[in-house]
Coordinates of C-alpha atoms and ligand atoms in Angstrom, one line a residue:
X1205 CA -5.7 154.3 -95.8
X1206 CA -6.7 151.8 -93.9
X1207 CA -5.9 148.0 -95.3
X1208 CA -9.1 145.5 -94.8
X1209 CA -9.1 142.1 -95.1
X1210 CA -12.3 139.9 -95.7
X1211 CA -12.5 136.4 -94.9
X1212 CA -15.5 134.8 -95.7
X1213 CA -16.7 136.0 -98.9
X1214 CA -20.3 135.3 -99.3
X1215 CA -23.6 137.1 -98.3
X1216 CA -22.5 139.3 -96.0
X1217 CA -18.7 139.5 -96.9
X1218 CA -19.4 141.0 -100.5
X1219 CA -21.3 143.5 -99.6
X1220 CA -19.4 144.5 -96.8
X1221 CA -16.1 144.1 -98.9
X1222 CA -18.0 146.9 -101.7
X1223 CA -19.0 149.0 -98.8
X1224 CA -15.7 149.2 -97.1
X1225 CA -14.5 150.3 -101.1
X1226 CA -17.1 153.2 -101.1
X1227 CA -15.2 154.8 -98.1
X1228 CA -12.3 157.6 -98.0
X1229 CA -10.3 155.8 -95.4
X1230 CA -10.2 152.6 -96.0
X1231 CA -9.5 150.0 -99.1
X1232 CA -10.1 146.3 -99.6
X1233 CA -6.7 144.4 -99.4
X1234 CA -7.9 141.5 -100.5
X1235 CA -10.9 138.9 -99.4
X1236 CA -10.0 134.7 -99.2
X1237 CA -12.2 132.2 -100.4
X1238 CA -12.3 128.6 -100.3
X1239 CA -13.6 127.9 -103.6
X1240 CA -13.6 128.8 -107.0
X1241 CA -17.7 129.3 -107.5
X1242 CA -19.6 132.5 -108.6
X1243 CA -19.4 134.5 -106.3
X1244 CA -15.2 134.1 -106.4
X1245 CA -15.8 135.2 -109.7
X1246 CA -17.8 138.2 -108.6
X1247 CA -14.4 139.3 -106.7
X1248 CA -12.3 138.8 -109.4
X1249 CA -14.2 140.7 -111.8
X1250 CA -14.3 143.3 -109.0
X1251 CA -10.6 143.1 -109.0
X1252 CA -10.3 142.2 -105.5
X1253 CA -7.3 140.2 -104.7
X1254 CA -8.2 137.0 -104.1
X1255 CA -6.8 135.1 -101.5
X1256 CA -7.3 131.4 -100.7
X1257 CA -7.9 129.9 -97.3
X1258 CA -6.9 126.0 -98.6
X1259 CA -3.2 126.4 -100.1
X1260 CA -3.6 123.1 -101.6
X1261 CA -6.9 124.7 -103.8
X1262 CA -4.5 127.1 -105.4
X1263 CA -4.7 125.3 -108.3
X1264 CA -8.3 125.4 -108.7
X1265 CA -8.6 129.0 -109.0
X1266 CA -5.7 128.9 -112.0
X1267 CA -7.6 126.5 -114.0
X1268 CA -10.5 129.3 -114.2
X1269 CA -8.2 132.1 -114.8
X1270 CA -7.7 133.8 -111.0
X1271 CA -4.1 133.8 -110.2
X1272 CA -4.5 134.0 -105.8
X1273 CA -2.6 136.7 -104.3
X1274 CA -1.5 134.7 -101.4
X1275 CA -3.0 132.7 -98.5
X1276 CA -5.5 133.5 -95.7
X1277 CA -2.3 133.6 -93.0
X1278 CA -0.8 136.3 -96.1
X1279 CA -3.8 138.2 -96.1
X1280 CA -4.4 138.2 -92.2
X1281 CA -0.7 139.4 -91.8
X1282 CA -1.0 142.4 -94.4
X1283 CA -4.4 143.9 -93.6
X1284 CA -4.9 146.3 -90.5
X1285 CA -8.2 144.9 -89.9
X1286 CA -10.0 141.8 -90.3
X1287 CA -13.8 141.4 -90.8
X1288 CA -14.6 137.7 -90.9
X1289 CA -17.8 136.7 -92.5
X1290 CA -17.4 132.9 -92.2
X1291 CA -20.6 130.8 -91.8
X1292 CA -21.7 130.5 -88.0
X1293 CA -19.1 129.0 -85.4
X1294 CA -16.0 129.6 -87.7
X1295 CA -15.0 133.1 -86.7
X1296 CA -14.5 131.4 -83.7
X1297 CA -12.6 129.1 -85.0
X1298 CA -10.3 131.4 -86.8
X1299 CA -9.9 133.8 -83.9
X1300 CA -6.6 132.3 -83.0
X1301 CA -5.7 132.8 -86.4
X1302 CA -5.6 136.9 -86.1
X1303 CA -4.2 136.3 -82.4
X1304 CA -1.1 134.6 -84.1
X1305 CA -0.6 137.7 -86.5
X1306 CA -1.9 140.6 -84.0
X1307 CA -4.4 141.5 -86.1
X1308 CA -7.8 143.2 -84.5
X1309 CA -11.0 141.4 -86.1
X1310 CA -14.3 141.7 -86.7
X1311 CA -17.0 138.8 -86.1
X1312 CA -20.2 138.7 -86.9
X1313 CA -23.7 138.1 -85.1
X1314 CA -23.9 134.2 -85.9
X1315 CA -21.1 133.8 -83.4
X1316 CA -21.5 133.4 -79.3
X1317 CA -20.7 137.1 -77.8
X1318 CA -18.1 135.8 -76.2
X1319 CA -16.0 135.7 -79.3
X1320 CA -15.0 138.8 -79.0
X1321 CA -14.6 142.0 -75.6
X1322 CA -17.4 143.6 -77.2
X1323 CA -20.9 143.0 -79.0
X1324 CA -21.2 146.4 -81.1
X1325 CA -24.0 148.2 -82.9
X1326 CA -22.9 151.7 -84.1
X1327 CA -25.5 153.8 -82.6
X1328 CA -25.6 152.7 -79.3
X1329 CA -22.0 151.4 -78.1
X1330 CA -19.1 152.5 -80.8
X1331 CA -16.9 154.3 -78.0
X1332 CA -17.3 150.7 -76.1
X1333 CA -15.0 148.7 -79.4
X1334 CA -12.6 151.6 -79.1
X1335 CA -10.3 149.6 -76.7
X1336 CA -11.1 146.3 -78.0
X1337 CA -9.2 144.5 -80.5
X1338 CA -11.9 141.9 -81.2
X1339 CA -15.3 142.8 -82.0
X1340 CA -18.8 141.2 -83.1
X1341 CA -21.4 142.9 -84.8
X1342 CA -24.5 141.9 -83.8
X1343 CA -26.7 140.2 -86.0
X1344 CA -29.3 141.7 -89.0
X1345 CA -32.0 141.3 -85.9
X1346 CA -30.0 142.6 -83.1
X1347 CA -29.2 145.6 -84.9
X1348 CA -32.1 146.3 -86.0
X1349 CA -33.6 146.3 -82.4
X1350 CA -30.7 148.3 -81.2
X1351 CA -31.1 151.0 -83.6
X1352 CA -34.8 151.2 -82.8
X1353 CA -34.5 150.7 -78.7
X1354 CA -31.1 152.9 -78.6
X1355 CA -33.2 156.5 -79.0
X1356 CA -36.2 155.7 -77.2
X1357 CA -34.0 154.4 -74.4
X1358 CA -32.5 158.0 -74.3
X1359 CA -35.6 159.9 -75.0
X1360 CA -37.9 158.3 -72.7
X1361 CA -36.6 155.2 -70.8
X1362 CA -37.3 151.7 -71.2
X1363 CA -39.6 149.9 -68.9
X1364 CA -39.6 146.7 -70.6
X1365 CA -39.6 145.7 -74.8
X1366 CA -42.0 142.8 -76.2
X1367 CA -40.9 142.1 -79.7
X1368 CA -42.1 139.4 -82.5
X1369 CA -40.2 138.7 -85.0
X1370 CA -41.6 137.4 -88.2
X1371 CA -38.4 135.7 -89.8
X1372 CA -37.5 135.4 -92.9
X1373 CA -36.8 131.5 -94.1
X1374 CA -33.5 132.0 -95.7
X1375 CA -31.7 134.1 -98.1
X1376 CA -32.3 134.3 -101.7
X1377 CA -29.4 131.6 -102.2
X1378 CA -30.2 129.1 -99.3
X1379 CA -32.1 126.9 -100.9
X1380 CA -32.3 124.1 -98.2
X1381 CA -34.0 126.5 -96.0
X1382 CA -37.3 127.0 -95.3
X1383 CA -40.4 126.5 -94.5
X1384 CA -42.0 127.0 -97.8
X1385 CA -45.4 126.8 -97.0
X1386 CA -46.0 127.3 -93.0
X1387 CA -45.5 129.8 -90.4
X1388 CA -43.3 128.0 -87.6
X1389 CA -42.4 129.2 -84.0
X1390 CA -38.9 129.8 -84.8
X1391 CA -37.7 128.6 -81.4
X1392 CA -40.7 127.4 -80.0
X1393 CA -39.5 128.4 -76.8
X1394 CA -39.4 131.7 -75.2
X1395 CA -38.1 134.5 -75.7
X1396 CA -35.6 133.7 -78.4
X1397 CA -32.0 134.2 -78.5
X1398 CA -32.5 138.1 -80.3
X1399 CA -33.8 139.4 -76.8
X1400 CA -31.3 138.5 -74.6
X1401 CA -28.6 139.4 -77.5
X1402 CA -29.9 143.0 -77.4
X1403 CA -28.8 142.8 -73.8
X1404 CA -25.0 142.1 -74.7
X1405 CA -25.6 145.9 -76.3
X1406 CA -27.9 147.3 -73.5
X1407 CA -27.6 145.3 -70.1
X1408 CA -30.3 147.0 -69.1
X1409 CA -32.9 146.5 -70.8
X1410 CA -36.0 143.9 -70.2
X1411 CA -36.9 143.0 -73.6
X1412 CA -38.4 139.1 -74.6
X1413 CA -38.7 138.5 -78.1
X1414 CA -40.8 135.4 -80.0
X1415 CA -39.5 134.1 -83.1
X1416 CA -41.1 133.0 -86.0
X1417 CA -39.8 131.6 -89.7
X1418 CA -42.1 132.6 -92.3
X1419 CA -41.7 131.6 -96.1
X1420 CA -40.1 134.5 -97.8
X1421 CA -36.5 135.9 -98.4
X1422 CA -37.1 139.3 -98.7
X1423 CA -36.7 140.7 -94.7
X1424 CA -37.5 140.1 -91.1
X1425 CA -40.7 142.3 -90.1
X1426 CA -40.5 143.1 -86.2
X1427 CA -43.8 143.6 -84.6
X1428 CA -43.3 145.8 -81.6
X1429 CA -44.3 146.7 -77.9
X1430 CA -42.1 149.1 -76.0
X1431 CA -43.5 150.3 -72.3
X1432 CA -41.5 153.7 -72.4
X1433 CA -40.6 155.0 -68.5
X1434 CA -41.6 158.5 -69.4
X1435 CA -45.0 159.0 -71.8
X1436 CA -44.1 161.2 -75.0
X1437 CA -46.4 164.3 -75.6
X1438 CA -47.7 162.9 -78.5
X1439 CA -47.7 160.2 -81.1
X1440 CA -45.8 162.4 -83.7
X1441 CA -43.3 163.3 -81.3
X1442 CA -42.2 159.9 -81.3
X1443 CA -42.8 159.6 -85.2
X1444 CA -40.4 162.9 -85.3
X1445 CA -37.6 160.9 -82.9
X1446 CA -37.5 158.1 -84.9
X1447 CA -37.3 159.8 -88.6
X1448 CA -35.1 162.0 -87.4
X1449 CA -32.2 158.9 -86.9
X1450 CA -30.0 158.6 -89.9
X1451 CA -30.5 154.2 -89.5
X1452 CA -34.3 154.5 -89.7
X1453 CA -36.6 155.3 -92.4
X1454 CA -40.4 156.0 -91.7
X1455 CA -42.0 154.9 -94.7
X1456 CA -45.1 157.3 -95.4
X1457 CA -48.5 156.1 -96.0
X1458 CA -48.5 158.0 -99.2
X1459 CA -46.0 155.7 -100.5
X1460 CA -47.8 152.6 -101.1
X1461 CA -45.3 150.4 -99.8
X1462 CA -47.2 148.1 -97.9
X1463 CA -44.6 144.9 -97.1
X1464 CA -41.2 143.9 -97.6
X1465 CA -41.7 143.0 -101.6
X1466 CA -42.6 146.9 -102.3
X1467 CA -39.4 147.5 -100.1
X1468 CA -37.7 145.4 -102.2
X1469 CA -38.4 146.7 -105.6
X1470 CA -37.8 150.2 -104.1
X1471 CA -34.7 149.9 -103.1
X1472 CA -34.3 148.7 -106.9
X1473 CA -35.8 151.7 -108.3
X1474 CA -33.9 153.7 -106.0
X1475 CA -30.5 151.6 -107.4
X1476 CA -29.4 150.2 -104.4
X1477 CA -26.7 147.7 -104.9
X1478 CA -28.2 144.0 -104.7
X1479 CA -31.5 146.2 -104.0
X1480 CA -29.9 146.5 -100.1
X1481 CA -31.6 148.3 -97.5
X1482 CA -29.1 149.4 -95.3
X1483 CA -31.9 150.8 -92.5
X1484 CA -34.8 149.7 -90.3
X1485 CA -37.6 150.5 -92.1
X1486 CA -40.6 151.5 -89.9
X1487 CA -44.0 152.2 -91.4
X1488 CA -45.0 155.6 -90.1
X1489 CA -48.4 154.5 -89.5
X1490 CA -47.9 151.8 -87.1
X1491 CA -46.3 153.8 -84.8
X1492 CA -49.3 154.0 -82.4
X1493 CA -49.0 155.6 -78.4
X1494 CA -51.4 154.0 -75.5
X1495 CA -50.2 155.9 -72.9
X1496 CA -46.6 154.5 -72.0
X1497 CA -47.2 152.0 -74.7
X1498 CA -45.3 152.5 -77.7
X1499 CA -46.5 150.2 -81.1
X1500 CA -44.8 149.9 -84.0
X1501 CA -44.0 147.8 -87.0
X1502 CA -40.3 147.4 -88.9
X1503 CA -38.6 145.6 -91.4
X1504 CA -35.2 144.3 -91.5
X1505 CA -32.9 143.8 -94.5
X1506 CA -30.7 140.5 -93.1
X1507 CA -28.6 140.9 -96.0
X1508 CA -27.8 144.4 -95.7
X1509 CA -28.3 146.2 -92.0
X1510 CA -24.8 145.1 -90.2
X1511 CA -23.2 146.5 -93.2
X1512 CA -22.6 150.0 -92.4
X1513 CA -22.5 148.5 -88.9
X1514 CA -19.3 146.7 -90.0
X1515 CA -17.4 149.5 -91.8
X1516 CA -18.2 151.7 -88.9
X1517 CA -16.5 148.8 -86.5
X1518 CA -13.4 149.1 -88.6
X1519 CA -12.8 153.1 -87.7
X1520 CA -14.3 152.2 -84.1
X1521 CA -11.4 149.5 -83.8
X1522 CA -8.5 151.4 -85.1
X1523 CA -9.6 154.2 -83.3
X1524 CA -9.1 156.9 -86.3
X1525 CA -12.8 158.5 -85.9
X1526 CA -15.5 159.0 -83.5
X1527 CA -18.9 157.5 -83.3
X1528 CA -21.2 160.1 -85.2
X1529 CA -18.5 161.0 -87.8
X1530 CA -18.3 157.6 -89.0
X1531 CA -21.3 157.1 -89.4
X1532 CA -21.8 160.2 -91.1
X1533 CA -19.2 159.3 -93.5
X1534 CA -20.5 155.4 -93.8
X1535 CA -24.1 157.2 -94.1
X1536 CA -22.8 159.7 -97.1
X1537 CA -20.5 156.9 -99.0
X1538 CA -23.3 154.4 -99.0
X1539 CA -26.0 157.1 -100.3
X1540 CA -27.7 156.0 -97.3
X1541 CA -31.6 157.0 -96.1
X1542 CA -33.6 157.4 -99.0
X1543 CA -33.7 160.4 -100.1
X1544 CA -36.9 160.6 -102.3
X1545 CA -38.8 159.9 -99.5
X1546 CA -37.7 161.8 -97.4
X1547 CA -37.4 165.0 -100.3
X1548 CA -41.6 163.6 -101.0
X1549 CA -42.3 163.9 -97.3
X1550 CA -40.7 167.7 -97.2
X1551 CA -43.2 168.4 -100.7
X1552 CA -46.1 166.8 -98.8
X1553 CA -45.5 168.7 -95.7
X1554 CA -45.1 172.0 -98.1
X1555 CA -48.2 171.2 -100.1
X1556 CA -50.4 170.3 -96.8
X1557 CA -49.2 174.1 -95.3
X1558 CA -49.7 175.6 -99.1
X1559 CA -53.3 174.5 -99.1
Ligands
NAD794 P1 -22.6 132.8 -96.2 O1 -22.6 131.3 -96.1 O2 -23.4 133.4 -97.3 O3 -21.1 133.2 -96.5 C1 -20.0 132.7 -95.8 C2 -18.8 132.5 -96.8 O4 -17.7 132.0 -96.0 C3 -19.1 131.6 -97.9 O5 -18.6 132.1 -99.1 C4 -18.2 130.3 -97.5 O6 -17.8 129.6 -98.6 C5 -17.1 131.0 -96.8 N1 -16.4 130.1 -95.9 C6 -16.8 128.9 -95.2 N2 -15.8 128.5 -94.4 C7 -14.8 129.3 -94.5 C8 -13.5 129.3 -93.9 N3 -13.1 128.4 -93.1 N4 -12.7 130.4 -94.3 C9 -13.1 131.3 -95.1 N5 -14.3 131.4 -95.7 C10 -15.1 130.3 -95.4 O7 -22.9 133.3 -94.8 P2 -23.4 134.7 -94.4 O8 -24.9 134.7 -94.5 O9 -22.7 135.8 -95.1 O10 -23.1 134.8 -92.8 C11 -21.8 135.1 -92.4 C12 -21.9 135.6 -90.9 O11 -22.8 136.7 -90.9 C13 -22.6 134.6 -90.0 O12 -22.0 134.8 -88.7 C14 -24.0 135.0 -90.0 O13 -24.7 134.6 -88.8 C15 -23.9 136.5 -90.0 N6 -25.0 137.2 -90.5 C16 -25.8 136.7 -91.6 C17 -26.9 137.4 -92.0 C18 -27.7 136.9 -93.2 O14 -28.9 137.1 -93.2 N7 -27.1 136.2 -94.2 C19 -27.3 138.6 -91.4 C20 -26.5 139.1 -90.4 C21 -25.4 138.4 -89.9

């Protein structure tokens, strides 16, 4: 059983902390905070042990009733693996922190790539983090791209990938971000930093991506122009290749889920923890062929997409699994892929062959 550590216990860090619960081979050995707020008291109530990364805060956490297990150098010492969730630019700052207790760590996407041997996305490079002992997931956008771009790249070739991204302002609980009532070119220049990111995961590839930050929480929508090498037979071909990866959903017309608030209250329904949506989600009808010309549309869950891409780092950095069998276990502990549409699309296809 594998002994995780979580440092950085906020948006991304809980739910990777309750993902990395949901798994077989792996347990939370504790996450470290720096403060005693809510979503400390989240962990406790979740009976994580909580660690704290200021010694001289100990105190704080007493007066409200969490006795810390130890300190961040404790819990850095005791786990097998760290995932560090810190606020951009810290990871970096703690890397010589796991260097000083030899233990292999996970960064995320707001740090520089070079924080780590290898920028990793689950689908496309896993084998790559099985050497390393440092390792960055890429970002919620990054990862999105790379699930998208990794099996047309195989199918068909890329000739070159134009991407928008629409942005979402800020998370539910960022309340200085914004804009709240403007689109903005979201670096003005161009491309922004996502495309040449998606080339720390394929080198290859000529993608440019535009940025905007629209005013909404829910998800990033990517508006998106792929010149394939090789032309597909047919439009559903490539509808086929996509559904048929276990990190992408094609959302049927039939549905009714026409933007990223119907997403939302979906993944609800569905019971999704937080209402997370763990995969790209690509309405089926966008996805439009003009010869080599691949169209489609997608929307990204910041909150929620590198965190299946995180548990799967762990196994890829300790070496215990390969590639497709952890994800398939991630996939299966999560309850990943939406099964009712998927199960709707099967009756539809049954009902359309029936009549
Ligand atoms: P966050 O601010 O929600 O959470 C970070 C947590 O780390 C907070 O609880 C904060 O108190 C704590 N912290 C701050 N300094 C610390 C320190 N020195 N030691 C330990 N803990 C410390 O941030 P987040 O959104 O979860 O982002 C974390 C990382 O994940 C960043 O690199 C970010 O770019 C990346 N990321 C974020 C998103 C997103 O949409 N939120 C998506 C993908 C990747």
């Amino acid at each position: 059983m594998l002994r995780v550590g979580v440092n950085g216990y906020g948006t991304i860090g809980k739910r990777v902390a309750d993902a990395v619960r949901a798994q077989p081979d792996m347990r939370v050995h504790g996450v470290a905070k720096r403060r005693p707020e809510y979503v400390t008291i989240g962990a406790a109530e979740k009976e994580y042990p909580v660690y704290v990364v200021e010694a001289d805060r100990a105190d704080e956490f007493r007066e409200i009733g969490i006795e810390p297990a130890g300190t961040i150098d404790e819990l850095v010492a005791e786990s097998d693996v760290i995932i560090d969730a810190t606020p951009s630019g810290v990871g970096t700052e703690n890397r010589p922190l796991y260097e000083r207790h030899d233990t292999p760590a996970i960064f995320q996407g707001g740090e520089a790539a070079t924080v780590a041997e290898v920028s990793f996305n689950a689908r496309a490079n896993y084998a790559d983090a099985e050497a390393a002992e440092y390792v960055r997931v890429v970002s919620c956008n990054t990862t999105g791209l790379s699930r998208l771009v990794a099996p047309l790249e195989e199918r068909y070739g890329i000739d070159k990938a134009r991407v928008t991204l629409i942005r979402r302002g800020g998370d539910p609980d960022q309340i200085d971000r914004g804009p709240i009532n403007d689109a903005v070119p979201d670096p003005v220049t161009i491309p922004s930093h996502h495309g040449p990111d998606v080339q720390t995961i394929f080198p290859e590839i000529d993608i440019d991506t535009i940025g905007l930050k629209v005013p909404t929480t829910n998800m990033h929508v990517h508006a998106v122009n792929v010149t394939l090498e090789r032309e597909p037979g047919d439009e559903q071909q490539v509808r086929d290749l996509l559904g048929g990866e276990d990190r992408l959903v094609t959302i049927p017309d039939y549905t009714d889920i026409d933007g990223a608030g119907t997403l939302k209250d979906f993944a609800l329904d569905a019971g999704r923890p937080r209402g997370d949506i763990w995969e790209n989600c690509i309405w089926e009808e966008s996805i439009t062929l003009r010869g080599r010309d691949l169209y489609c549309m997608q929307a990204i869950h910041q909150e929620a997409d590198v965190v299946p891409e995180n548990v799967d780092a762990v196994r890829a950095l300790t070496g215990t699994v390969s590639g497709p069998a952890s994800r398939a276990l991630t996939n299966e502990s999560l309850g990943m892929c939406f099964g009712r549409i998927r199960d709707r699309d099967d009756l539809t296809a049954d009902r359309q062959t029936a009549d």
